[in-house]
mmCIF file with all atom_site columns, C-alpha atoms in Angstrom:
data_model
loop_
_atom_site.group_PDB
_atom_site.id
_atom_site.type_symbol
_atom_site.label_atom_id
_atom_site.label_alt_id
_atom_site.label_comp_id
_atom_site.label_asym_id
_atom_site.label_entity_id
_atom_site.label_seq_id
_atom_site.pdbx_PDB_ins_code
_atom_site.Cartn_x
_atom_site.Cartn_y
_atom_site.Cartn_z
_atom_site.occupancy
_atom_site.B_iso_or_equiv
_atom_site.pdbx_formal_charge
_atom_site.auth_seq_id
_atom_site.auth_comp_id
_atom_site.auth_asym_id
_atom_site.auth_atom_id
_atom_site.pdbx_PDB_model_num
ATOM 1  C CA . MET A 1 1  ? 2.571  26.240  -28.060 1.00 76.00 ? 1  MET A CA 1
ATOM 2  C CA . SER A 1 2  ? 0.231  28.822  -26.661 1.00 86.00 ? 2  SER A CA 1
ATOM 3  C CA . ASN A 1 3  ? 0.307  30.074  -23.094 1.00 88.00 ? 3  ASN A CA 1
ATOM 4  C CA . GLU A 1 4  ? -2.900 28.211  -22.360 1.00 90.00 ? 4  GLU A CA 1
ATOM 5  C CA . GLU A 1 5  ? -1.426 24.914  -23.565 1.00 90.00 ? 5  GLU A CA 1
ATOM 6  C CA . LEU A 1 6  ? 1.716  25.501  -21.529 1.00 90.00 ? 6  LEU A CA 1
ATOM 7  C CA . GLU A 1 7  ? -0.333 26.208  -18.427 1.00 91.00 ? 7  GLU A CA 1
ATOM 8  C CA . LYS A 1 8  ? -2.308 22.985  -18.934 1.00 91.00 ? 8  LYS A CA 1
ATOM 9  C CA . GLU A 1 9  ? 0.926  21.009  -19.323 1.00 92.00 ? 9  GLU A CA 1
ATOM 10 C CA . ILE A 1 10 ? 2.357  22.584  -16.181 1.00 92.00 ? 10 ILE A CA 1
ATOM 11 C CA . MET A 1 11 ? -0.810 21.729  -14.238 1.00 94.00 ? 11 MET A CA 1
ATOM 12 C CA . LYS A 1 12 ? -0.625 18.111  -15.458 1.00 94.00 ? 12 LYS A CA 1
ATOM 13 C CA . ILE A 1 13 ? 2.989  17.898  -14.318 1.00 94.00 ? 13 ILE A CA 1
ATOM 14 C CA . LYS A 1 14 ? 2.148  19.377  -10.916 1.00 93.00 ? 14 LYS A CA 1
ATOM 15 C CA . GLU A 1 15 ? -0.738 16.927  -10.443 1.00 93.00 ? 15 GLU A CA 1
ATOM 16 C CA . ARG A 1 16 ? 1.498  14.016  -11.432 1.00 94.00 ? 16 ARG A CA 1
ATOM 17 C CA . ASN A 1 17 ? 4.185  15.197  -9.013  1.00 93.00 ? 17 ASN A CA 1
ATOM 18 C CA . LYS A 1 18 ? 1.655  15.296  -6.181  1.00 89.00 ? 18 LYS A CA 1
ATOM 19 C CA . ARG A 1 19 ? 0.583  11.707  -6.949  1.00 88.00 ? 19 ARG A CA 1
ATOM 20 C CA . VAL A 1 20 ? 4.192  10.536  -7.101  1.00 90.00 ? 20 VAL A CA 1
ATOM 21 C CA . GLU A 1 21 ? 5.011  12.245  -3.789  1.00 89.00 ? 21 GLU A CA 1
ATOM 22 C CA . LEU A 1 22 ? 1.981  10.649  -2.147  1.00 88.00 ? 22 LEU A CA 1
ATOM 23 C CA . ASP A 1 23 ? 2.968  7.237   -3.555  1.00 86.00 ? 23 ASP A CA 1
ATOM 24 C CA . LYS A 1 24 ? 6.468  7.606   -2.107  1.00 88.00 ? 24 LYS A CA 1
ATOM 25 C CA . LYS A 1 25 ? 5.106  8.645   1.283   1.00 88.00 ? 25 LYS A CA 1
ATOM 26 C CA . TRP A 1 26 ? 2.704  5.678   1.279   1.00 86.00 ? 26 TRP A CA 1
ATOM 27 C CA . GLU A 1 27 ? 5.433  3.178   0.368   1.00 84.00 ? 27 GLU A CA 1
ATOM 28 C CA . THR A 1 28 ? 7.565  4.296   3.310   1.00 86.00 ? 28 THR A CA 1
ATOM 29 C CA . SER A 1 29 ? 4.755  4.960   5.783   1.00 87.00 ? 29 SER A CA 1
ATOM 30 C CA . TRP A 1 30 ? 4.532  3.143   9.090   1.00 87.00 ? 30 TRP A CA 1
ATOM 31 C CA . THR A 1 31 ? 0.805  2.673   8.479   1.00 87.00 ? 31 THR A CA 1
ATOM 32 C CA . ARG A 1 32 ? 1.550  0.478   5.461   1.00 85.00 ? 32 ARG A CA 1
ATOM 33 C CA . LYS A 1 33 ? 4.321  -1.471  7.190   1.00 84.00 ? 33 LYS A CA 1
ATOM 34 C CA . ILE A 1 34 ? 2.279  -2.144  10.313  1.00 86.00 ? 34 ILE A CA 1
ATOM 35 C CA . CYS A 1 35 ? -0.787 -3.212  8.307   1.00 84.00 ? 35 CYS A CA 1
ATOM 36 C CA . ILE A 1 36 ? 1.293  -5.673  6.270   1.00 81.00 ? 36 ILE A CA 1
ATOM 37 C CA . CYS A 1 37 ? 2.733  -7.149  9.472   1.00 81.00 ? 37 CYS A CA 1
ATOM 38 C CA . ILE A 1 38 ? -0.644 -7.450  11.174  1.00 83.00 ? 38 ILE A CA 1
ATOM 39 C CA . LEU A 1 39 ? -2.403 -8.957  8.166   1.00 79.00 ? 39 LEU A CA 1
ATOM 40 C CA . THR A 1 40 ? 0.437  -11.417 7.557   1.00 77.00 ? 40 THR A CA 1
ATOM 41 C CA . TYR A 1 41 ? 0.343  -12.417 11.236  1.00 79.00 ? 41 TYR A CA 1
ATOM 42 C CA . ILE A 1 42 ? -3.423 -13.020 11.057  1.00 80.00 ? 42 ILE A CA 1
ATOM 43 C CA . VAL A 1 43 ? -3.009 -15.223 7.990   1.00 75.00 ? 43 VAL A CA 1
ATOM 44 C CA . VAL A 1 44 ? -0.283 -17.234 9.738   1.00 74.00 ? 44 VAL A CA 1
ATOM 45 C CA . ILE A 1 45 ? -2.504 -17.769 12.789  1.00 77.00 ? 45 ILE A CA 1
ATOM 46 C CA . ILE A 1 46 ? -5.471 -18.885 10.696  1.00 77.00 ? 46 ILE A CA 1
ATOM 47 C CA . TYR A 1 47 ? -3.306 -21.149 8.562   1.00 74.00 ? 47 TYR A CA 1
ATOM 48 C CA . SER A 1 48 ? -1.554 -22.662 11.593  1.00 73.00 ? 48 SER A CA 1
ATOM 49 C CA . ASN A 1 49 ? -4.878 -23.387 13.258  1.00 73.00 ? 49 ASN A CA 1
ATOM 50 C CA . MET A 1 50 ? -6.133 -25.058 10.106  1.00 74.00 ? 50 MET A CA 1
ATOM 51 C CA . ILE A 1 51 ? -3.247 -27.488 9.766   1.00 71.00 ? 51 ILE A CA 1
ATOM 52 C CA . ASN A 1 52 ? -2.190 -27.649 13.456  1.00 66.00 ? 52 ASN A CA 1
ATOM 53 C CA . LYS A 1 53 ? 1.290  -28.716 12.467  1.00 61.00 ? 53 LYS A CA 1
ATOM 54 C CA . PHE A 1 54 ? 3.791  -27.780 9.801   1.00 55.00 ? 54 PHE A CA 1
ATOM 55 C CA . THR A 1 55 ? 4.668  -31.064 8.164   1.00 61.00 ? 55 THR A CA 1
ATOM 56 C CA . ASN A 1 56 ? 5.779  -29.872 4.751   1.00 66.00 ? 56 ASN A CA 1
ATOM 57 C CA . VAL A 1 57 ? 8.414  -27.145 4.440   1.00 64.00 ? 57 VAL A CA 1
ATOM 58 C CA . ALA A 1 58 ? 7.296  -26.161 0.938   1.00 68.00 ? 58 ALA A CA 1
ATOM 59 C CA . LEU A 1 59 ? 3.691  -25.854 2.116   1.00 71.00 ? 59 LEU A CA 1
ATOM 60 C CA . SER A 1 60 ? 4.569  -23.918 5.258   1.00 69.00 ? 60 SER A CA 1
ATOM 61 C CA . SER A 1 61 ? 6.734  -21.562 3.202   1.00 70.00 ? 61 SER A CA 1
ATOM 62 C CA . LEU A 1 62 ? 3.618  -20.381 1.419   1.00 74.00 ? 62 LEU A CA 1
ATOM 63 C CA . VAL A 1 63 ? 2.286  -18.787 4.600   1.00 73.00 ? 63 VAL A CA 1
ATOM 64 C CA . PRO A 1 64 ? 4.194  -15.480 4.392   1.00 76.00 ? 64 PRO A CA 1
ATOM 65 C CA . VAL A 1 65 ? 3.645  -15.290 0.643   1.00 77.00 ? 65 VAL A CA 1
ATOM 66 C CA . ILE A 1 66 ? -0.120 -15.721 0.996   1.00 77.00 ? 66 ILE A CA 1
ATOM 67 C CA . GLY A 1 67 ? -0.185 -13.292 3.926   1.00 72.00 ? 67 GLY A CA 1
ATOM 68 C CA . PHE A 1 68 ? 1.715  -10.680 1.970   1.00 75.00 ? 68 PHE A CA 1
ATOM 69 C CA . ALA A 1 69 ? -0.483 -11.127 -1.100  1.00 78.00 ? 69 ALA A CA 1
ATOM 70 C CA . LEU A 1 70 ? -3.678 -10.777 0.942   1.00 75.00 ? 70 LEU A CA 1
ATOM 71 C CA . SER A 1 71 ? -2.329 -7.771  2.813   1.00 71.00 ? 71 SER A CA 1
ATOM 72 C CA . THR A 1 72 ? -1.414 -5.931  -0.381  1.00 73.00 ? 72 THR A CA 1
ATOM 73 C CA . LEU A 1 73 ? -4.878 -6.578  -1.781  1.00 74.00 ? 73 LEU A CA 1
ATOM 74 C CA . SER A 1 74 ? -6.582 -5.271  1.348   1.00 72.00 ? 74 SER A CA 1
ATOM 75 C CA . LEU A 1 75 ? -4.293 -2.263  1.689   1.00 77.00 ? 75 LEU A CA 1
ATOM 76 C CA . LYS A 1 76 ? -6.217 -0.352  -0.984  1.00 79.00 ? 76 LYS A CA 1
ATOM 77 C CA . LEU A 1 77 ? -8.953 0.497   1.513   1.00 79.00 ? 77 LEU A CA 1
ATOM 78 C CA . ILE A 1 78 ? -6.454 1.394   4.217   1.00 82.00 ? 78 ILE A CA 1
ATOM 79 C CA . ARG A 1 79 ? -4.498 3.530   1.755   1.00 83.00 ? 79 ARG A CA 1
ATOM 80 C CA . SER A 1 80 ? -7.574 5.487   0.697   1.00 84.00 ? 80 SER A CA 1
ATOM 81 C CA . VAL A 1 81 ? -8.295 6.338   4.347   1.00 84.00 ? 81 VAL A CA 1
ATOM 82 C CA . TRP A 1 82 ? -4.617 7.192   4.906   1.00 83.00 ? 82 TRP A CA 1
ATOM 83 C CA . GLU A 1 83 ? -4.532 9.449   1.825   1.00 83.00 ? 83 GLU A CA 1
ATOM 84 C CA . LYS A 1 84 ? -7.614 11.386  2.940   1.00 83.00 ? 84 LYS A CA 1
ATOM 85 C CA . ARG A 1 85 ? -6.067 11.940  6.348   1.00 82.00 ? 85 ARG A CA 1
ATOM 86 C CA . PHE A 1 86 ? -2.594 12.718  4.991   1.00 75.00 ? 86 PHE A CA 1
ATOM 87 C CA . SER A 1 87 ? -3.717 15.102  2.269   1.00 71.00 ? 87 SER A CA 1
ATOM 88 C CA . LYS A 1 88 ? -5.397 17.353  4.867   1.00 66.00 ? 88 LYS A CA 1
ATOM 89 C CA . ARG A 1 89 ? -2.019 18.161  6.465   1.00 59.00 ? 89 ARG A CA 1
#
């Protein structure tokens, strides 16, 4: 391998390491945890208002699952804002 190829490989590894570090920081960040809690709570409120009463345990057990699923889908936008802010530090 030439020096140029080695340098390119090293740069690829460094870029990958930066992405992995940012992923780890995101997964453990309070921003992510708080957003999941808030979005799950909102889904529970909306769902509870729609049915007014939990009559079926299996049906009511879907509430946190749906809340979590929706929160993970919507976290992409929040994460992109978080990454821009975090990468400036």
